[in-house]
Amino acid sequence: AQSVTQPDIHITVSEGASLELRCNYSYGATPYLFWYVQSPGQGLQLLLKYFSGDTLVQGIKGFEAEFKRSQSSFNLRKPSVHWSDAAEYFCAVGAEAAGNKLTFGGGTRVLVKP
Amino acid sequence: DTAVSQTPKYLVTQMGNDKSIKCEQNLGHDTMYWYKQDSKKFLKIMFSYNNKELIINETVPNRFSPKSPDKAHLNLHINSLELGDSAVYFCASSPPLGQANPEAFFGQGTRLTVV
């Protein structure tokens, strides 16, 4: 069975500071990995994804994530956050063997201080 | 031109009622899903259909019945609504199994409130 852990429930960061959100997954083989963002009252928007190849992936809105197989991690980073980055962030794992269903982490709420 | 659209966006209803949520995708995907997001923001899959065939049913009460009239539509019907059914329900779709880049596209969600 696949599982995802996001250790940080809340993170507060100052505008212009860097941001890193942690994600650890559990799956027997190499999974598909995703980061989604959800703004208040909105749906889920895909930030970036990893399927194979280069372990450092670039996404939208200046986000990037690095897949580290040895640590079973897929942490999300942004060098300089903007006030509009305040949202809920979800890491997810999928696998074809599981019908491509996504298993989500519990989410990390990011608050941005002016 | 919305890729995955759900209706209604908000639904307030009384306990015991029966209600439906509709979902349509215009991406040509074969696979569609229903996810539930509870009050603590936790997201969990409920159902998945591949080309109108049910492939995932995650121990959801049988009061919930998905229906896929064609591969572009996946509706969710809920009988005898309970307070605990209050949540945001997301529809999603993805390319066929076995195809590269199986990215899921989500609808905007339906906020169901049972009173």
Coordinates of N, CA and C in Angstrom, one line a residue:
Chain A
A1 N 0.9 -1.2 0.0 CA 0.0 0.0 0.0 C 0.9 1.2 0.0
Q2 N 0.4 2.3 -0.6 CA 1.2 3.5 -0.7 C 0.7 4.5 0.4
S3 N 1.6 5.3 0.9 CA 1.2 6.3 1.9 C 2.1 7.5 1.8
V4 N 1.7 8.6 2.3 CA 2.4 9.9 2.2 C 2.3 10.6 3.5
T5 N 3.4 11.1 3.9 CA 3.5 11.9 5.2 C 4.0 13.2 4.9
Q6 N 3.3 14.2 5.4 CA 3.8 15.6 5.4 C 3.9 16.0 6.8
P7 N 5.1 16.0 7.3 CA 5.4 16.2 8.8 C 4.9 17.5 9.3
D8 N 4.9 18.6 8.5 CA 4.6 19.9 9.0 C 3.1 20.2 8.6
I9 N 2.3 20.5 9.7 CA 0.9 20.8 9.5 C 0.8 22.3 9.1
H10 N 1.6 23.2 9.8 CA 1.6 24.6 9.4 C 3.1 25.0 9.3
I11 N 3.3 26.0 8.4 CA 4.5 26.7 8.2 C 4.2 28.1 8.0
T12 N 4.9 29.0 8.8 CA 4.8 30.4 8.6 C 6.1 30.9 8.1
V13 N 6.1 31.7 7.0 CA 7.3 32.2 6.4 C 7.1 33.7 6.0
S14 N 8.2 34.4 6.1 CA 8.1 35.8 5.7 C 8.1 36.0 4.2
E15 N 7.5 37.0 3.7 CA 7.5 37.2 2.3 C 8.9 37.5 1.9
G16 N 9.3 36.9 0.8 CA 10.7 37.0 0.3 C 11.6 36.0 0.8
A17 N 11.2 35.3 1.9 CA 12.1 34.2 2.4 C 11.9 32.9 1.6
S18 N 12.8 32.0 1.8 CA 12.7 30.7 1.1 C 11.7 29.8 1.9
L19 N 11.2 28.8 1.1 CA 10.2 27.9 1.7 C 10.6 26.4 1.3
E20 N 10.5 25.5 2.2 CA 10.7 24.1 1.9 C 9.6 23.3 2.6
L21 N 8.9 22.5 1.9 CA 7.8 21.7 2.4 C 8.3 20.2 2.3
R22 N 8.2 19.5 3.4 CA 8.6 18.1 3.4 C 7.5 17.1 3.0
C23 N 8.0 16.1 2.3 CA 7.1 15.0 1.9 C 7.8 13.7 1.9
N24 N 7.3 12.7 2.6 CA 7.9 11.4 2.6 C 6.8 10.4 2.1
Y25 N 7.2 9.5 1.3 CA 6.3 8.5 0.8 C 6.7 7.1 1.1
S26 N 5.8 6.2 1.0 CA 6.1 4.8 1.2 C 5.4 4.1 0.0
Y27 N 6.3 3.4 -0.8 CA 5.8 2.6 -1.9 C 6.9 1.6 -2.3
G28 N 6.5 0.4 -2.7 CA 7.5 -0.6 -3.1 C 8.4 -0.3 -4.3
A29 N 7.8 0.4 -5.3 CA 8.5 0.7 -6.5 C 8.6 2.2 -6.6
T30 N 9.1 2.6 -7.7 CA 9.2 4.1 -8.0 C 7.8 4.6 -8.3
P31 N 7.2 5.4 -7.5 CA 5.9 5.9 -7.7 C 5.9 7.2 -8.6
Y32 N 4.7 7.6 -9.0 CA 4.5 8.9 -9.5 C 4.3 9.8 -8.4
L33 N 5.0 11.0 -8.4 CA 4.9 11.9 -7.3 C 4.4 13.3 -7.7
F34 N 3.6 13.9 -6.9 CA 2.9 15.2 -7.3 C 2.9 16.1 -6.1
W35 N 2.9 17.4 -6.4 CA 2.6 18.4 -5.5 C 1.4 19.3 -6.1
Y36 N 0.4 19.4 -5.2 CA -0.8 20.2 -5.6 C -0.9 21.4 -4.6
V37 N -1.5 22.5 -5.0 CA -1.8 23.6 -4.2 C -3.3 23.9 -4.2
Q38 N -3.8 24.2 -3.0 CA -5.2 24.5 -2.9 C -5.3 25.8 -2.2
S39 N -5.8 26.8 -2.9 CA -6.1 28.1 -2.3 C -7.4 28.1 -1.6
P40 N -7.7 28.9 -0.6 CA -9.0 28.8 0.1 C -10.2 28.8 -0.8
G41 N -11.0 27.8 -0.6 CA -12.3 27.7 -1.3 C -12.1 27.3 -2.8
Q42 N -10.9 26.9 -3.1 CA -10.6 26.5 -4.5 C -10.3 25.0 -4.7
G43 N -10.2 24.6 -5.9 CA -9.8 23.3 -6.2 C -8.3 23.0 -6.1
L44 N -7.9 21.9 -6.6 CA -6.5 21.5 -6.6 C -5.8 21.9 -7.9
Q45 N -4.7 22.6 -7.8 CA -3.9 22.9 -8.9 C -2.5 22.2 -8.9
L46 N -2.2 21.6 -10.0 CA -0.9 20.9 -10.0 C 0.3 21.8 -10.1
L47 N 1.2 21.7 -9.2 CA 2.4 22.5 -9.2 C 3.5 21.9 -10.0
L48 N 3.7 20.6 -9.8 CA 4.7 19.8 -10.5 C 4.5 18.4 -10.3
K49 N 5.3 17.6 -11.0 CA 5.2 16.1 -11.0 C 6.5 15.5 -11.3
Y50 N 6.6 14.3 -10.8 CA 7.8 13.4 -11.1 C 7.3 12.1 -11.5
F51 N 7.8 11.6 -12.7 CA 7.5 10.3 -13.2 C 8.8 9.5 -13.3
S52 N 9.8 10.1 -13.9 CA 11.1 9.4 -14.1 C 12.1 10.4 -14.6
G53 N 13.3 10.0 -14.7 CA 14.3 10.9 -15.3 C 14.9 11.8 -14.2
D54 N 15.2 13.1 -14.6 CA 15.9 14.0 -13.8 C 15.1 14.2 -12.4
T55 N 15.9 14.0 -11.4 CA 15.2 14.0 -10.0 C 14.8 15.4 -9.5
L56 N 15.3 16.4 -10.2 CA 15.0 17.8 -9.8 C 14.0 18.3 -10.9
V57 N 12.8 18.5 -10.4 CA 11.7 18.9 -11.4 C 11.3 20.4 -11.1
Q58 N 11.0 21.1 -12.2 CA 10.6 22.4 -12.1 C 9.1 22.5 -12.3
G59 N 8.4 23.4 -11.6 CA 7.0 23.5 -11.7 C 6.6 24.9 -12.0
I60 N 5.3 25.2 -11.8 CA 4.8 26.5 -12.0 C 5.0 27.4 -10.8
K61 N 4.9 28.7 -11.0 CA 4.9 29.7 -9.9 C 6.3 29.6 -9.2
G62 N 7.4 29.2 -9.9 CA 8.7 29.2 -9.3 C 9.0 28.1 -8.3
F63 N 8.2 27.1 -8.3 CA 8.4 26.0 -7.4 C 9.3 24.9 -8.0
E64 N 10.0 24.2 -7.2 CA 10.8 23.0 -7.7 C 10.7 21.9 -6.6
A65 N 11.0 20.7 -7.0 CA 11.0 19.6 -6.0 C 12.1 18.6 -6.4
E66 N 12.6 18.0 -5.4 CA 13.7 17.0 -5.7 C 13.2 15.6 -5.2
F67 N 13.3 14.6 -6.0 CA 13.0 13.3 -5.7 C 14.3 12.6 -5.2
K68 N 14.3 12.1 -3.9 CA 15.4 11.4 -3.4 C 15.0 10.0 -3.0
R69 N 15.4 9.1 -3.8 CA 14.9 7.7 -3.6 C 15.4 7.1 -2.3
S70 N 16.7 7.5 -1.9 CA 17.3 6.9 -0.7 C 16.6 7.4 0.5
Q71 N 15.9 8.5 0.4 CA 15.2 9.1 1.6 C 13.7 9.0 1.4
S72 N 13.3 8.4 0.3 CA 11.8 8.3 0.1 C 11.2 9.7 0.3
S73 N 11.8 10.7 -0.3 CA 11.3 12.0 -0.1 C 11.1 12.8 -1.4
F74 N 10.3 13.8 -1.4 CA 10.0 14.6 -2.6 C 9.6 16.0 -2.0
N75 N 10.6 16.7 -1.6 CA 10.4 18.0 -0.9 C 10.2 19.1 -1.9
L76 N 9.3 20.0 -1.6 CA 9.0 21.1 -2.4 C 9.7 22.4 -1.9
R77 N 10.3 23.2 -2.9 CA 11.0 24.4 -2.5 C 10.6 25.5 -3.3
K78 N 10.8 26.7 -2.7 CA 10.7 28.0 -3.5 C 11.6 28.9 -2.9
P79 N 12.5 29.6 -3.7 CA 13.6 30.4 -3.2 C 13.0 31.7 -2.5
S80 N 11.9 32.2 -3.0 CA 11.4 33.5 -2.4 C 9.9 33.5 -2.6
V81 N 9.2 33.4 -1.4 CA 7.8 33.3 -1.4 C 7.1 34.7 -1.6
H82 N 6.0 34.6 -2.2 CA 5.1 35.8 -2.4 C 3.9 35.7 -1.5
W83 N 3.2 36.8 -1.2 CA 2.0 36.7 -0.3 C 1.0 35.7 -1.0
S84 N 1.0 35.7 -2.3 CA 0.0 34.9 -3.0 C 0.3 33.4 -2.8
D85 N 1.4 33.0 -2.3 CA 1.7 31.6 -2.1 C 1.0 31.0 -0.8
A86 N 0.4 31.9 0.0 CA -0.3 31.4 1.1 C -1.4 30.4 0.7
A87 N -1.4 29.2 1.1 CA -2.3 28.2 0.6 C -2.1 26.9 1.4
E88 N -2.8 25.9 1.0 CA -2.6 24.5 1.5 C -1.9 23.7 0.4
Y89 N -0.8 23.0 0.8 CA 0.0 22.3 -0.2 C -0.1 20.8 0.1
F90 N -0.4 20.0 -0.9 CA -0.6 18.6 -0.8 C 0.5 17.8 -1.6
C91 N 1.1 16.9 -1.0 CA 2.0 16.0 -1.7 C 1.1 14.7 -2.0
A92 N 1.4 14.1 -3.1 CA 0.6 12.9 -3.5 C 1.4 11.9 -4.2
V93 N 1.1 10.6 -4.0 CA 1.8 9.5 -4.7 C 0.8 8.7 -5.5
G94 N 1.1 8.3 -6.7 CA 0.3 7.5 -7.5 C 1.1 6.4 -8.1
A95 N 0.4 5.3 -8.5 CA 1.1 4.2 -9.2 C 0.1 3.5 -10.1
E96 N 0.6 3.1 -11.2 CA -0.2 2.4 -12.2 C -0.8 1.2 -11.6
A97 N 0.0 0.5 -10.8 CA -0.5 -0.8 -10.2 C -1.6 -0.5 -9.3
A98 N -1.8 0.7 -8.8 CA -3.0 1.1 -8.0 C -4.0 1.8 -8.7
G99 N -4.1 1.6 -10.0 CA -5.1 2.2 -10.8 C -4.9 3.7 -11.0
N100 N -3.7 4.1 -10.8 CA -3.4 5.6 -10.9 C -4.1 6.4 -9.8
K101 N -4.7 5.8 -8.8 CA -5.3 6.6 -7.8 C -4.2 7.4 -7.0
L102 N -4.6 8.5 -6.5 CA -3.6 9.3 -5.8 C -3.9 9.1 -4.3
T103 N -2.8 8.9 -3.6 CA -2.8 8.9 -2.1 C -2.2 10.2 -1.7
F104 N -2.9 11.0 -0.9 CA -2.4 12.3 -0.5 C -1.9 12.3 0.9
G105 N -0.9 13.2 1.1 CA -0.5 13.5 2.5 C -1.6 14.4 3.1
G106 N -1.4 14.7 4.4 CA -2.3 15.4 5.2 C -2.3 16.9 4.9
G107 N -1.4 17.4 4.1 CA -1.3 18.8 3.7 C -0.5 19.6 4.7
T108 N 0.1 20.7 4.1 CA 0.8 21.7 4.9 C 0.2 23.1 4.6
R109 N -0.2 23.7 5.6 CA -0.8 25.1 5.4 C 0.4 26.1 5.5
V110 N 0.5 26.9 4.5 CA 1.6 27.9 4.5 C 1.0 29.3 4.7
L111 N 1.5 29.9 5.7 CA 1.1 31.3 6.0 C 2.2 32.2 5.7
V112 N 2.0 33.3 5.0 CA 3.0 34.3 4.6 C 2.9 35.6 5.4
K113 N 3.9 35.9 6.1 CA 3.9 37.2 6.9 C 4.5 38.3 6.0
P114 N 3.9 39.5 6.1 CA 4.4 40.6 5.3 C 5.8 41.0 5.7
Chain B
D1 N -12.5 27.4 -21.2 CA -13.1 26.1 -21.4 C -12.6 25.1 -20.4
T2 N -13.5 24.8 -19.4 CA -13.1 24.1 -18.2 C -12.8 22.6 -18.6
A3 N -11.7 22.1 -18.0 CA -11.4 20.7 -18.4 C -12.2 19.7 -17.6
V4 N -12.3 19.9 -16.3 CA -13.1 19.0 -15.4 C -14.1 19.9 -14.7
S5 N -15.4 19.7 -14.9 CA -16.4 20.6 -14.3 C -17.4 19.8 -13.5
Q6 N -17.7 20.3 -12.3 CA -18.6 19.7 -11.4 C -19.8 20.6 -11.1
T7 N -20.9 20.0 -10.9 CA -22.1 20.8 -10.5 C -22.9 20.0 -9.5
P8 N -23.4 20.7 -8.5 CA -23.3 22.1 -8.2 C -22.0 22.4 -7.5
K9 N -21.6 23.6 -7.3 CA -20.4 24.0 -6.5 C -20.7 24.0 -5.0
Y10 N -21.9 24.3 -4.7 CA -22.4 24.3 -3.3 C -23.7 23.5 -3.2
L11 N -23.9 22.7 -2.1 CA -25.1 21.9 -2.0 C -25.4 21.9 -0.5
V12 N -26.5 22.4 -0.1 CA -26.9 22.4 1.3 C -28.2 21.6 1.3
T13 N -28.3 20.6 2.2 CA -29.5 19.7 2.2 C -29.7 19.1 3.6
Q14 N -30.9 18.6 3.8 CA -31.2 18.0 5.1 C -30.8 16.6 5.2
M15 N -30.6 16.1 6.4 CA -30.4 14.7 6.6 C -31.5 13.9 6.1
G16 N -31.1 12.7 5.5 CA -32.1 11.8 5.0 C -32.4 12.0 3.5
N17 N -32.0 13.2 3.0 CA -32.3 13.4 1.6 C -31.4 12.6 0.7
D18 N -31.7 12.6 -0.6 CA -30.9 12.0 -1.6 C -30.4 13.1 -2.6
K19 N -29.2 13.1 -2.9 CA -28.7 14.1 -3.8 C -27.6 13.6 -4.8
S20 N -27.4 14.3 -5.9 CA -26.4 13.9 -6.9 C -25.5 15.0 -7.2
I21 N -24.3 14.7 -7.5 CA -23.3 15.6 -7.9 C -22.8 15.1 -9.3
K22 N -22.7 16.1 -10.3 CA -22.4 15.7 -11.6 C -21.0 16.1 -11.9
C23 N -20.3 15.3 -12.8 CA -18.9 15.6 -13.2 C -18.8 15.3 -14.7
E24 N -18.1 16.2 -15.4 CA -17.9 16.0 -16.8 C -16.5 16.5 -17.1
Q25 N -15.8 15.7 -18.0 CA -14.4 16.1 -18.4 C -14.4 16.1 -19.9
N26 N -13.7 17.2 -20.5 CA -13.6 17.3 -21.9 C -12.1 17.1 -22.4
L27 N -11.4 16.3 -21.6 CA -10.0 16.0 -21.9 C -9.8 14.7 -22.7
G28 N -10.8 14.0 -22.9 CA -10.7 12.7 -23.6 C -10.1 11.6 -22.8
H29 N -10.1 11.8 -21.4 CA -9.5 10.8 -20.6 C -10.4 9.6 -20.4
D30 N -9.8 8.5 -20.1 CA -10.5 7.3 -19.9 C -10.9 7.0 -18.4
T31 N -10.1 7.6 -17.5 CA -10.2 7.3 -16.1 C -10.7 8.5 -15.4
M32 N -11.7 8.3 -14.5 CA -12.3 9.4 -13.7 C -12.4 8.9 -12.2
Y33 N -12.4 9.9 -11.3 CA -12.3 9.6 -9.9 C -13.2 10.5 -9.1
W34 N -13.6 10.0 -7.9 CA -14.2 10.9 -6.9 C -13.3 10.8 -5.7
Y35 N -13.0 12.0 -5.2 CA -12.2 12.1 -3.9 C -13.1 12.9 -2.9
K36 N -12.9 12.6 -1.6 CA -13.6 13.3 -0.6 C -12.5 14.1 0.3
Q37 N -12.8 15.4 0.5 CA -11.9 16.1 1.4 C -12.7 16.5 2.7
D38 N -12.3 16.0 3.8 CA -13.1 16.2 5.0 C -12.7 17.6 5.6
S39 N -13.3 17.8 6.8 CA -13.2 19.1 7.4 C -11.8 19.4 7.9
K40 N -10.9 18.4 8.0 CA -9.5 18.6 8.3 C -8.6 18.7 7.1
K41 N -9.3 18.8 5.9 CA -8.6 19.0 4.7 C -8.0 17.7 4.1
F42 N -8.3 16.5 4.8 CA -7.7 15.3 4.4 C -8.4 14.8 3.1
L43 N -7.6 14.4 2.1 CA -8.2 14.0 0.8 C -8.0 12.5 0.7
K44 N -9.1 11.8 0.3 CA -9.1 10.4 0.2 C -9.9 10.0 -1.0
I45 N -9.4 9.0 -1.8 CA -10.1 8.5 -2.9 C -11.4 7.7 -2.5
M46 N -12.4 7.9 -3.3 CA -13.6 7.1 -3.0 C -13.8 6.0 -4.1
F47 N -13.8 6.5 -5.4 CA -14.1 5.6 -6.5 C -13.2 6.0 -7.7
S48 N -13.0 5.0 -8.5 CA -12.4 5.3 -9.8 C -13.0 4.4 -10.9
Y49 N -13.3 5.1 -12.0 CA -13.8 4.4 -13.2 C -12.8 4.5 -14.3
N50 N -12.7 3.4 -15.0 CA -11.9 3.4 -16.2 C -12.7 3.0 -17.4
N51 N -13.0 3.9 -18.3 CA -13.8 3.6 -19.5 C -15.1 3.0 -19.1
K52 N -15.8 3.7 -18.1 CA -17.1 3.3 -17.6 C -17.1 2.1 -16.7
E53 N -16.0 1.5 -16.4 CA -16.0 0.4 -15.6 C -15.4 0.7 -14.2
L54 N -16.0 0.3 -13.1 CA -15.6 0.6 -11.8 C -14.3 -0.2 -11.5
I55 N -13.2 0.5 -11.1 CA -11.9 -0.2 -10.9 C -11.5 0.0 -9.4
I56 N -11.9 1.0 -8.8 CA -11.6 1.3 -7.4 C -12.8 1.6 -6.6
N57 N -13.0 1.0 -5.5 CA -14.1 1.3 -4.5 C -13.5 1.2 -3.1
E58 N -13.2 2.3 -2.6 CA -12.4 2.3 -1.3 C -13.3 2.3 -0.1
T59 N -13.9 1.2 0.1 CA -14.8 0.9 1.3 C -15.7 2.1 1.6
V60 N -16.3 2.6 0.6 CA -17.3 3.7 0.8 C -18.6 3.1 1.1
P61 N -19.4 3.7 2.0 CA -20.8 3.1 2.3 C -21.6 3.0 1.0
N62 N -22.4 2.0 1.0 CA -23.2 1.7 -0.2 C -24.3 2.8 -0.4
R63 N -24.4 3.8 0.5 CA -25.3 4.9 0.2 C -24.7 5.8 -0.9
F64 N -23.4 5.6 -1.2 CA -22.8 6.3 -2.3 C -22.7 5.4 -3.5
S65 N -23.3 5.9 -4.6 CA -23.3 5.1 -5.8 C -22.8 6.0 -7.0
P66 N -21.7 5.7 -7.5 CA -21.2 6.4 -8.7 C -21.9 5.8 -9.9
K67 N -22.0 6.7 -10.9 CA -22.6 6.2 -12.2 C -21.8 6.9 -13.3
S68 N -21.4 6.1 -14.3 CA -20.7 6.6 -15.4 C -21.4 6.3 -16.7
P69 N -22.3 7.2 -17.2 CA -23.0 6.9 -18.4 C -22.1 6.8 -19.7
D70 N -21.0 7.5 -19.7 CA -20.0 7.4 -20.7 C -18.7 7.9 -20.1
K71 N -17.6 7.7 -20.9 CA -16.3 7.9 -20.2 C -16.0 9.4 -19.9
A72 N -16.9 10.3 -20.4 CA -16.7 11.7 -20.1 C -17.4 12.2 -18.9
H73 N -18.2 11.3 -18.3 CA -19.1 11.7 -17.2 C -19.0 10.7 -16.1
L74 N -18.9 11.2 -14.8 CA -18.9 10.3 -13.7 C -19.7 11.1 -12.6
N75 N -20.9 10.6 -12.3 CA -21.8 11.2 -11.4 C -21.8 10.5 -10.1
L76 N -22.1 11.2 -9.0 CA -22.1 10.6 -7.7 C -23.4 10.8 -7.0
H77 N -24.1 9.8 -6.7 CA -25.4 9.8 -6.1 C -25.3 9.4 -4.6
I78 N -25.9 10.1 -3.7 CA -25.8 9.8 -2.3 C -27.2 9.7 -1.7
N79 N -27.5 8.5 -1.2 CA -28.8 8.3 -0.6 C -28.7 8.5 0.9
S80 N -29.9 8.9 1.5 CA -30.0 9.0 2.9 C -28.9 9.8 3.6
L81 N -28.7 11.0 3.2 CA -27.5 11.8 3.6 C -27.4 11.9 5.1
E82 N -26.2 11.8 5.6 CA -25.9 11.9 7.0 C -25.0 13.2 7.3
L83 N -25.0 13.6 8.5 CA -24.2 14.8 8.9 C -22.8 14.6 8.5
G84 N -22.3 13.3 8.7 CA -20.9 13.0 8.4 C -20.5 13.1 7.0
D85 N -21.5 13.2 6.1 CA -21.2 13.3 4.7 C -20.8 14.7 4.3
S86 N -21.0 15.6 5.2 CA -20.5 17.0 4.9 C -19.1 17.0 4.6
A87 N -18.7 17.5 3.4 CA -17.3 17.5 3.0 C -17.3 18.2 1.6
V88 N -16.1 18.3 1.1 CA -15.9 18.8 -0.3 C -15.6 17.6 -1.1
Y89 N -16.3 17.4 -2.2 CA -16.1 16.3 -3.1 C -15.5 16.7 -4.4
F90 N -14.4 16.1 -4.7 CA -13.7 16.5 -5.9 C -13.8 15.4 -7.0
C91 N -14.0 15.8 -8.2 CA -14.0 14.9 -9.3 C -12.6 15.1 -10.0
A92 N -12.1 14.1 -10.6 CA -10.8 14.2 -11.3 C -10.8 13.2 -12.5
S93 N -9.9 13.5 -13.4 CA -9.7 12.6 -14.5 C -8.3 12.5 -14.9
S94 N -7.9 11.4 -15.5 CA -6.5 11.2 -15.9 C -6.5 10.3 -17.2
P95 N -5.3 10.4 -17.9 CA -5.2 9.6 -19.1 C -5.3 8.1 -18.8
P96 N -5.4 7.3 -19.8 CA -5.6 5.8 -19.6 C -4.5 5.2 -18.9
L97 N -4.8 4.1 -18.1 CA -3.7 3.4 -17.5 C -2.7 2.9 -18.5
G98 N -1.5 3.0 -18.1 CA -0.4 2.5 -19.0 C 0.1 3.6 -19.9
Q99 N -0.5 4.7 -19.9 CA 0.0 5.8 -20.7 C 0.9 6.7 -19.9
A100 N 1.9 7.2 -20.6 CA 2.9 8.0 -19.9 C 2.2 9.3 -19.3
N101 N 2.8 9.9 -18.3 CA 2.3 11.1 -17.7 C 0.9 11.0 -17.2
P102 N 0.6 10.1 -16.3 CA -0.8 10.0 -15.8 C -1.2 11.1 -14.8
E103 N -1.1 12.3 -15.2 CA -1.5 13.4 -14.4 C -3.0 13.5 -14.2
A104 N -3.4 13.7 -13.0 CA -4.8 13.9 -12.7 C -5.2 15.4 -12.7
F105 N -6.3 15.7 -13.3 CA -6.9 17.0 -13.4 C -8.1 17.0 -12.5
F106 N -8.2 18.0 -11.7 CA -9.3 18.1 -10.7 C -10.3 19.2 -11.1
G107 N -11.6 18.9 -10.7 CA -12.6 19.9 -10.8 C -12.5 20.8 -9.6
Q108 N -13.4 21.8 -9.5 CA -13.3 22.8 -8.5 C -13.9 22.4 -7.2
G109 N -14.5 21.2 -7.2 CA -15.1 20.7 -5.9 C -16.5 21.1 -5.7
T110 N -17.2 20.3 -5.0 CA -18.6 20.5 -4.6 C -18.6 20.5 -3.0
R111 N -19.0 21.6 -2.5 CA -19.0 21.6 -1.0 C -20.4 21.2 -0.6
L112 N -20.5 20.0 0.0 CA -21.8 19.5 0.5 C -21.9 19.7 2.0
T113 N -23.0 20.4 2.4 CA -23.3 20.6 3.8 C -24.6 19.9 4.1
V114 N -24.6 19.0 5.1 CA -25.8 18.3 5.5 C -26.2 18.9 6.8
V115 N -27.5 19.3 6.9 CA -28.0 20.0 8.1 C -29.1 19.2 8.8

